[in-house]
Coordinates of C-alpha atoms and ligand atoms in Angstrom, one line a residue:
X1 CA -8.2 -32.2 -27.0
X2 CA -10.1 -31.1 -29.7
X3 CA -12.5 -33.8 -31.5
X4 CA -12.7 -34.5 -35.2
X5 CA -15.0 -34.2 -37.8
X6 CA -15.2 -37.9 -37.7
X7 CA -15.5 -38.5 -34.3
X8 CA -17.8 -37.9 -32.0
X9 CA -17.3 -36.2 -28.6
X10 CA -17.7 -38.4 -25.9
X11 CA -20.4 -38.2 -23.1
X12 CA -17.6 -37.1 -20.8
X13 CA -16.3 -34.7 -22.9
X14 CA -20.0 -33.3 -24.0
X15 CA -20.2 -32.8 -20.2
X16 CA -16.6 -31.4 -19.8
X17 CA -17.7 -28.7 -22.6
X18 CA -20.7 -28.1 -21.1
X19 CA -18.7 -27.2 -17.9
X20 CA -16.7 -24.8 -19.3
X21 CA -19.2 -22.8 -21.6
X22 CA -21.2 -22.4 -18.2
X23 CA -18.0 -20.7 -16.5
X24 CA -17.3 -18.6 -19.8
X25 CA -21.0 -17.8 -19.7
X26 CA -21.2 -17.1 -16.2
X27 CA -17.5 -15.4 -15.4
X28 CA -17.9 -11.2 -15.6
X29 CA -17.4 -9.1 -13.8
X30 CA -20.6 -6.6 -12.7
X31 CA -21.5 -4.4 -15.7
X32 CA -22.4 -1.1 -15.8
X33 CA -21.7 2.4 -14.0
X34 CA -23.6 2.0 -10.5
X35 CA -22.3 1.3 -6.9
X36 CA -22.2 -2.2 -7.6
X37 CA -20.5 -2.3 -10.9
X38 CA -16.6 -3.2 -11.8
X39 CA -16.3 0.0 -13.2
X40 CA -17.0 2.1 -10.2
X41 CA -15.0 -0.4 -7.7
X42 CA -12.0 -1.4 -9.5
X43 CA -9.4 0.9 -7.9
X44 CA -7.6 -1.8 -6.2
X45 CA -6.6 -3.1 -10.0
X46 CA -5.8 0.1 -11.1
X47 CA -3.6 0.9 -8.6
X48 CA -1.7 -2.7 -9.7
X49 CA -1.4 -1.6 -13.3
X50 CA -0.1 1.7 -12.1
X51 CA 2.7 -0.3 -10.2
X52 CA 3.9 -2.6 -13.0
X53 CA 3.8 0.6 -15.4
X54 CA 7.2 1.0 -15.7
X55 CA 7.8 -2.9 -16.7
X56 CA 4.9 -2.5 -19.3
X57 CA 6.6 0.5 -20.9
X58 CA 9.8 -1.2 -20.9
X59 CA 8.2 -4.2 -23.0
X60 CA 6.5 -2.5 -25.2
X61 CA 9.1 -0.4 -26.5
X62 CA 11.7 -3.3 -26.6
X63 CA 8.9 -4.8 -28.5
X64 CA 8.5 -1.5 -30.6
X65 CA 12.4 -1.0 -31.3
X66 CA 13.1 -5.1 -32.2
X67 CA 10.0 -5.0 -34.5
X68 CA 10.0 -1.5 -36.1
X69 CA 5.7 -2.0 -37.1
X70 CA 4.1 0.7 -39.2
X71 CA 1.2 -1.3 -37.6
X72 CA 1.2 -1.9 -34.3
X73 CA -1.0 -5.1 -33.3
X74 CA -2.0 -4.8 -29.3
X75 CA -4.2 -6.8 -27.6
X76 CA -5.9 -6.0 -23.8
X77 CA -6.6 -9.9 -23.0
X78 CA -9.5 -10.0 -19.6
X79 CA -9.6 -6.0 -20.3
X80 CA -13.9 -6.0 -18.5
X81 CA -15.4 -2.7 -18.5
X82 CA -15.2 0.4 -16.5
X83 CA -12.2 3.2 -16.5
X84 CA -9.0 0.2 -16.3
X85 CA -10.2 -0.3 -19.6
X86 CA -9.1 2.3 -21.4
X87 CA -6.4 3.9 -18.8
X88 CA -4.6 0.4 -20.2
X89 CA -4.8 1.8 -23.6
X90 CA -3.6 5.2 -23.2
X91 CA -1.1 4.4 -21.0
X92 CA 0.4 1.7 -24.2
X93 CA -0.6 4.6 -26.8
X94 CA 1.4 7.4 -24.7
X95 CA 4.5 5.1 -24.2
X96 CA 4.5 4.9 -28.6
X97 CA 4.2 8.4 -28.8
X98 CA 7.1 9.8 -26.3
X99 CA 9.3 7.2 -27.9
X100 CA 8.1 8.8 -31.5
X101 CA 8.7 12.1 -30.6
X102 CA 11.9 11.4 -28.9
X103 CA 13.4 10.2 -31.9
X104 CA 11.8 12.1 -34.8
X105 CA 10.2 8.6 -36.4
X106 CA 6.6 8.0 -37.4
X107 CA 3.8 7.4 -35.5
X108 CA 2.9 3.8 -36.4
X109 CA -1.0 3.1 -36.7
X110 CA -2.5 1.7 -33.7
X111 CA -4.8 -1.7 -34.1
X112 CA -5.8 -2.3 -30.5
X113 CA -8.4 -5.0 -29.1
X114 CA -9.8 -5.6 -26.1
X115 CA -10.7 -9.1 -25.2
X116 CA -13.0 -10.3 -22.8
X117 CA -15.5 -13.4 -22.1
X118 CA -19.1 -12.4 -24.6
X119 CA -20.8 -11.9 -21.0
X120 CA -18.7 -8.4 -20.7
X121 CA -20.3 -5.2 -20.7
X122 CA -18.7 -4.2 -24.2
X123 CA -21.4 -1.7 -24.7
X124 CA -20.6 0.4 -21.9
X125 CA -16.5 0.6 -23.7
X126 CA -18.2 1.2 -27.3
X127 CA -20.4 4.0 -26.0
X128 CA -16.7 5.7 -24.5
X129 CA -14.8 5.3 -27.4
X130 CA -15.9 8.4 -29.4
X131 CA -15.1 10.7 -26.7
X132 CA -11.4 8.8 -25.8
X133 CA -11.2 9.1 -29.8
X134 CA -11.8 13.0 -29.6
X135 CA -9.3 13.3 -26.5
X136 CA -6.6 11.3 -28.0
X137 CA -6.7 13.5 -31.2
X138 CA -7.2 16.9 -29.3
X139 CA -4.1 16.0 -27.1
X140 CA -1.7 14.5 -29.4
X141 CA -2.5 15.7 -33.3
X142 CA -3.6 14.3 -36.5
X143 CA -1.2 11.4 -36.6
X144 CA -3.4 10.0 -34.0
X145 CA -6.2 9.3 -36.5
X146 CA -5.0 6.1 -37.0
X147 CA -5.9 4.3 -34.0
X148 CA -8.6 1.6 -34.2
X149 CA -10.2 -0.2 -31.5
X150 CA -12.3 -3.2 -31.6
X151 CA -13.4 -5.7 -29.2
X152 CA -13.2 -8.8 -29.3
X153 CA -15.1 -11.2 -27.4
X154 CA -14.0 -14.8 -26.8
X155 CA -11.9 -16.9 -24.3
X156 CA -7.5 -16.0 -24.3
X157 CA -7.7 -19.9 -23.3
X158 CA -7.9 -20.7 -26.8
X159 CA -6.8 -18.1 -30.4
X160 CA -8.3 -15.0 -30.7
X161 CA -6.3 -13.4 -33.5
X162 CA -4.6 -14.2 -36.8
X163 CA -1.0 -15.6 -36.6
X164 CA 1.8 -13.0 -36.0
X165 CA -0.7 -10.1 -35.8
X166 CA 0.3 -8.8 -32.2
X167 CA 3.3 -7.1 -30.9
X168 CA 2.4 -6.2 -27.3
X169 CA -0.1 -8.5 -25.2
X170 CA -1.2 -6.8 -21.9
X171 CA -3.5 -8.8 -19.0
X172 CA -4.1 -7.7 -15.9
X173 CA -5.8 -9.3 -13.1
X174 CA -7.5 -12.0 -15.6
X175 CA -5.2 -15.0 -16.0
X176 CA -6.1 -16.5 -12.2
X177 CA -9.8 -17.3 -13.4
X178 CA -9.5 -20.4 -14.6
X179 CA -11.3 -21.9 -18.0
X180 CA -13.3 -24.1 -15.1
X181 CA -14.0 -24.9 -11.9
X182 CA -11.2 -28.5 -11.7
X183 CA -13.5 -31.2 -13.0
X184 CA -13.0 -33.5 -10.2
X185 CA -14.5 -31.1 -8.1
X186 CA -17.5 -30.1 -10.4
X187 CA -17.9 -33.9 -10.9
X188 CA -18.4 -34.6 -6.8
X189 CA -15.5 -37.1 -7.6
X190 CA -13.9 -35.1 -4.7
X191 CA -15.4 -32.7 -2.0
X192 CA -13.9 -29.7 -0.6
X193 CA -16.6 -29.5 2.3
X194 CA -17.4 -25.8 3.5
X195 CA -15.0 -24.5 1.5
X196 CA -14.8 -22.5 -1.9
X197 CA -11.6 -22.3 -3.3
X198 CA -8.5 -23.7 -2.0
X199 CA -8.5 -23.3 1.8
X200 CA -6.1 -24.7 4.9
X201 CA -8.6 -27.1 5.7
X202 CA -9.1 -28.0 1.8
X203 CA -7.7 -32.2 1.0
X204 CA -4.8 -32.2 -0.9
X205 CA -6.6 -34.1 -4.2
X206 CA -8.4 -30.6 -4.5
X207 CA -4.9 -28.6 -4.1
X208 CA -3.6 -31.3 -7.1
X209 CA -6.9 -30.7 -8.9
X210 CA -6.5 -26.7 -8.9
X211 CA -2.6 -26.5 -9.9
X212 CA -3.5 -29.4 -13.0
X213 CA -6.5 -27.0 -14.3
X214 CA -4.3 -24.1 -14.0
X215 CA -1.4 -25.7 -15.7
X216 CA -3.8 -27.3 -18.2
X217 CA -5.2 -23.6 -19.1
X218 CA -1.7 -21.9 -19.1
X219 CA -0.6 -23.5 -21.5
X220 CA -3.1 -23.6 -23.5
X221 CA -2.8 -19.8 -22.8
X222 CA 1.0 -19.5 -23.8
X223 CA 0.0 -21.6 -27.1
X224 CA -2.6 -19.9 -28.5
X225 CA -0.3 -16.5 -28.0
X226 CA 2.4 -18.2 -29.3
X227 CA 0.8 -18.2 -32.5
X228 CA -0.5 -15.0 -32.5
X229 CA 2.8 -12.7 -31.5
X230 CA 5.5 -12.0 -34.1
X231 CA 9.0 -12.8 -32.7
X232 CA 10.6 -10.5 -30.8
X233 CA 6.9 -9.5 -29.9
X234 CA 6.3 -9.0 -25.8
X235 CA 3.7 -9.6 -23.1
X236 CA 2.8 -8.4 -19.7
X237 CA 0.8 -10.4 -17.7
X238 CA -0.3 -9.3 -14.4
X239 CA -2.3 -12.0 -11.8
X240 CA -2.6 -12.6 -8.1
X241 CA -0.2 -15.1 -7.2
X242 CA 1.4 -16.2 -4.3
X243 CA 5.1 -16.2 -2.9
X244 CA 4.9 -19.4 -0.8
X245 CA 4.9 -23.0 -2.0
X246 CA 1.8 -23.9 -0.7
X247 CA -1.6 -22.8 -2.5
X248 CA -3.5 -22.6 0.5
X249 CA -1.4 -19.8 1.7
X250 CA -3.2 -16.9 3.9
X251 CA -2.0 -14.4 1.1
X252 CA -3.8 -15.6 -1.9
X253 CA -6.9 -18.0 -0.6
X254 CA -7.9 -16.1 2.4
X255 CA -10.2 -13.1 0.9
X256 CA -12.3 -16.2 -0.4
X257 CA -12.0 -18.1 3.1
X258 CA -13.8 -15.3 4.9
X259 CA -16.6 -15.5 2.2
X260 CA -16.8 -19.1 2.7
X261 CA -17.3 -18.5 6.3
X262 CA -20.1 -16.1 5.7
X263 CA -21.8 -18.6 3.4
X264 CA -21.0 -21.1 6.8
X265 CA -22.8 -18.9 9.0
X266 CA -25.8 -18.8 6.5
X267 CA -26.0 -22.4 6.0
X268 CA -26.0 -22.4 10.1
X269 CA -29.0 -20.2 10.0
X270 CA -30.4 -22.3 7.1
X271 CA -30.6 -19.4 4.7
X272 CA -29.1 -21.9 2.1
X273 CA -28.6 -25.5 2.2
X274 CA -25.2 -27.3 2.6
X275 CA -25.0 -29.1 -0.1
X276 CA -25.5 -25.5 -2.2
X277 CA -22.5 -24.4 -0.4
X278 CA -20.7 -27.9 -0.9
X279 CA -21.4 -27.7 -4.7
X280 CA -19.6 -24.0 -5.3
X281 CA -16.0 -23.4 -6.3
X282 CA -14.5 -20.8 -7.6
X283 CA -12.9 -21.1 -11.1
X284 CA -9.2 -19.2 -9.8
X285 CA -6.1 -20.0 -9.2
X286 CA -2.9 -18.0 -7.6
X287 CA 0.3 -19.1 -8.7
X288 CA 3.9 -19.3 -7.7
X289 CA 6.5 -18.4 -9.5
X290 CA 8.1 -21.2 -10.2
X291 CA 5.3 -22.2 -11.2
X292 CA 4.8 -20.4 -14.1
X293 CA 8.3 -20.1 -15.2
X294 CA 8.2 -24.1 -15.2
X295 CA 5.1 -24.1 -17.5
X296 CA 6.6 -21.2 -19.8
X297 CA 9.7 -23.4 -20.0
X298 CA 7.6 -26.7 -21.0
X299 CA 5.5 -24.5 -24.0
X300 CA 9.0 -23.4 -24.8
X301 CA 7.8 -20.2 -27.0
X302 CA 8.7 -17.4 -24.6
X303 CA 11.9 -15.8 -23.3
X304 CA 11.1 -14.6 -19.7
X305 CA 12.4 -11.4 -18.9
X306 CA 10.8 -10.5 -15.7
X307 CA 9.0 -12.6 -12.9
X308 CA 8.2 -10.8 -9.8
X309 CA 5.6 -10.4 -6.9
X310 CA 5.2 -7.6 -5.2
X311 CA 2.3 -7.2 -2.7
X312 CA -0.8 -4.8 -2.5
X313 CA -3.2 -4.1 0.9
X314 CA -6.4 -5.4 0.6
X315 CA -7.8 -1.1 1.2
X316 CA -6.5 -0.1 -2.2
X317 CA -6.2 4.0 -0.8
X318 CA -4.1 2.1 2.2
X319 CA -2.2 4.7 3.5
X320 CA -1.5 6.1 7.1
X321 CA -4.2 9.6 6.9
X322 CA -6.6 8.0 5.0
X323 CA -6.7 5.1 8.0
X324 CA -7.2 7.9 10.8
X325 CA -9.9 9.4 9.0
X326 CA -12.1 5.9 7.6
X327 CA -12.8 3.7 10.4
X328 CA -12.4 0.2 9.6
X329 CA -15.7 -1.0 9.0
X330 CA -15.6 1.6 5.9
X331 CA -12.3 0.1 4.7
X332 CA -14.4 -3.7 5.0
X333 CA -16.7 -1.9 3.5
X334 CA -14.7 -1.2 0.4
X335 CA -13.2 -4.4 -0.1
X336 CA -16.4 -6.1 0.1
X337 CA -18.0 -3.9 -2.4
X338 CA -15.1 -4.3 -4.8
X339 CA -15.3 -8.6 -4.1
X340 CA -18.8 -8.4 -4.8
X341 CA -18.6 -6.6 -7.8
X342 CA -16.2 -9.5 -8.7
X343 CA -18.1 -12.3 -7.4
X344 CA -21.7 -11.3 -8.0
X345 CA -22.7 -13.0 -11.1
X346 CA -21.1 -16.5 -9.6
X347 CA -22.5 -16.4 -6.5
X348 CA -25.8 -15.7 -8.1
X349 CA -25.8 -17.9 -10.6
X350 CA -25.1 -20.8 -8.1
X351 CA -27.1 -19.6 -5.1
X352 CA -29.1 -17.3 -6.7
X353 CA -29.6 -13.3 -6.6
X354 CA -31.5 -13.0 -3.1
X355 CA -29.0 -13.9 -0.9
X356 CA -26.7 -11.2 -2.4
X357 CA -27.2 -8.5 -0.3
X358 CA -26.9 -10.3 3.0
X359 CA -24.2 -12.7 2.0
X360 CA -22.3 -9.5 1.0
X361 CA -23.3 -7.5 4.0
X362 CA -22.2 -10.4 6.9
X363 CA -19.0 -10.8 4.5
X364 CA -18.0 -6.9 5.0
X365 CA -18.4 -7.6 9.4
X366 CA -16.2 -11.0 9.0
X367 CA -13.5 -8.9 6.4
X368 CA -14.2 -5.8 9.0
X369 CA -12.7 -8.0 12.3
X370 CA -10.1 -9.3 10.1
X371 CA -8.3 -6.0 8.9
X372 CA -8.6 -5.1 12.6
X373 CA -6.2 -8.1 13.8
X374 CA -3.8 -8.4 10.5
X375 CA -2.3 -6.2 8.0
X376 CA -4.1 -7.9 5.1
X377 CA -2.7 -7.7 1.7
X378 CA -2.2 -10.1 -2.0
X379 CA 0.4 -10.9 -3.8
X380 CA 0.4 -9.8 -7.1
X381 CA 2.3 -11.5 -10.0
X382 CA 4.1 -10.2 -12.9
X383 CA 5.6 -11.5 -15.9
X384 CA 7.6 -10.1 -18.9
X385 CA 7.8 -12.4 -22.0
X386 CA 9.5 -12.2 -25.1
X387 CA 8.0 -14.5 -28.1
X388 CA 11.1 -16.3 -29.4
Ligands
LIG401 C1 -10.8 -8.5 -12.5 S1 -11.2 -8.2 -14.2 C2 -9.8 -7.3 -14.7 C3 -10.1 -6.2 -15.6 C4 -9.0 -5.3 -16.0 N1 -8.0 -6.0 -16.8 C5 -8.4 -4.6 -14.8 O1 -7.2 -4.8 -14.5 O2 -9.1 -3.9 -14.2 C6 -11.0 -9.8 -14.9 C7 -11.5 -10.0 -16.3 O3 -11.0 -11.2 -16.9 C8 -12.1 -11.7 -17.7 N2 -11.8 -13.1 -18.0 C9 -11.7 -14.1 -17.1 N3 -11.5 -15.3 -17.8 C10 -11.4 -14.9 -19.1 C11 -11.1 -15.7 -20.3 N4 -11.0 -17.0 -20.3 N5 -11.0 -15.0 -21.5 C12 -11.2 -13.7 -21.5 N6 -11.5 -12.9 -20.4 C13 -11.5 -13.5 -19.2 C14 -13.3 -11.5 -16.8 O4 -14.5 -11.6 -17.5 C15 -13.0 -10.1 -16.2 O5 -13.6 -9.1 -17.0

């Protein structure tokens, strides 16, 4: 609900606001090029977007052939920083390009923008471009010139663009962080003691109050897009999800469990206090299918043409060599580096930046005994839309 001119946001909804500019100001994922950063562990997602390629190519020339654009209006929404970033992009550019030379037509000129929360490391994409510029042009000729990229930082929970200015919207591995943390729980109306996120021993008003804040923001999502894809205009979106009907499932909540146990055993030791612990929630959400086609039906804008899961091991290199050669305390080791470089600026903006280290350290032995017993993996969603 948006308030007036003439009226006057409420104290509720001043603190409501407040909420959500902290997670939008807080929410990135770890800048830069070092160990630490997204850019240097964000395999994992790469290897996702490499999976769903074929679906993505198949939208965007349906999208491509049904619009004919001399302009082509795409948008990366949740794109961060670090080689996904532009791999995205080429991967959309090179899809145009076949298809162009294929059939003799016209390279249309590329308007592409990459959208993330103002707290991204957009310098780090700017300071790439020039080279990606020179690469494009050396591998694909002159009608290349006419491909501009801009960022664009904002949330994709609310418009972003002018109306009918996209043709192809692409997110990966974005649309699970919520706008907020569910305000019931920021509130202390409700507790979700030891926990983080939604967990087996989680009360079912936190469940309610996760699936309401996701369906809140979806919508919200689908809406603003709405308005900003021309008919006949598609989208890929790409999130963790979950095939079971309960959201405290093993294969979407239990990466964060095991971090929530570590922060357990430090509260223990009385490295942080309990009511710290008590306090934090993740903004994220994993959802079913149905639930999403059920909220894409109720915003009624979008044809779906795909909705599918398809699960991903934890160990993004998972394979049966790579197993005999790393030992499985470097595999943890992996996934906690690429969950911290996730997590970070949360967890240290809540518990603050010196228990990083160790909270990420005890977190790799807990994820260490756990790839040991089980064959960990997520479940990764994917949805094809058409704007009506
Ligand atoms: C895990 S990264 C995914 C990056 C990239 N798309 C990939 O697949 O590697 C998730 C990104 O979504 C961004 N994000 C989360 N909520 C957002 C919002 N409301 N608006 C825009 N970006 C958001 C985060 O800042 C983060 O950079």
């Amino acid at each position: 609900m948006q308030a007036t001119q003439n009226s006057p946001k409420s104290s509720s909804e001043r603190e409501r606001d407040s909420d959500i500019m902290e997670v939008l100001q807080v929410l990135h994922m770890n800048g830069g090029n070092n160990q630490t950063s997204y850019a240097s562990n964000s395999s994992l997602q790469r290897k996702a977007i490499s999976i769903a390629k074929p679906i993505t190519e198949e939208a965007i020339l349906a999208s491509f052939c049904k619009t004919s654009p001399e302009s082509l209006g795409v948008a990366d929404l949740g794109c961060s920083s670090g080689p996904n970033t532009l791999f995205v992009v080429s991967k959309i550019i090179d899809t145009i390009y076949a298809k162009c030379s294929q059939i003799s037509c016209r390279l249309p000129e590329f308007r592409i923008f990459l959208n993330d929360l103002p707290g991204n490391d957009f310098n780090t994409i700017f300071t790439s471009l020039p080279a990606f510029y020179d690469k494009l042009k050396e591998e694909k000729g002159e009608g290349l010139e006419s491909c501009f990229i801009a960022g664009v930082p904002g949330s994709f929970y609310g418009r972003l663009f002018p109306s009918r200015s996209l043709h192809f919207v692409h997110s990966s591995y974005s649309l699970m962080w919520l706008s907020q943390v569910p305000p019931e729980l920021d509130s202390g109306n409700i507790t979700n003691k030891g926990n983080i996120y939604m967990a087996k021993t989680s009360p079912p008003e936190v469940l309610r109050a996760y699936l309401k804040q996701f369906q809140k923001d979806f919508f919200k999502f689908l809406r603003s897009r709405s308005e900003e894809i021309v008919p006949g205009g598609r989208m890929v979106l790409q999130l963790l999800g979950r095939t079971s009907a309960d959201p405290s499932s093993k294969e979407c909540c239990y990466i964060w469990e095991l971090l929530a146990q570590a922060l357990n055993d430090m509260v223990l030791q009385g490295v942080i206090e309990e009511n710290e612990l008590d306090s934090f929630n993740l903004p994220q959400y994993a959802p079913s299918p149905p639930e999403v086609k059920a909220l894409v039906q109720a915003e009624g804008s979008f044809i779906i043409h795909r909705l599918e899961t398809y699960a991903v091991s934890w160990d993004p290199e998972d394979n049966a060599i790579q197993n005999l050669v790393f030992d499985r305390s470097k595999r943890a080791e992996k996934v906690a580096t690429y969950m911290r470089a996730v997590a970070e600026p949360l967890v240290t903006s809540h518990f603050g930046e010196a228990i990083v280290h160790d909270l990420f350290k005890r977190y790799r032995d807990i994820v260490s005994e756990h790839m040991e017993t089980e064959d960990a993996k997520f479940t990764n969603l994917v949805i094809s839309l058409e704007k009506k």
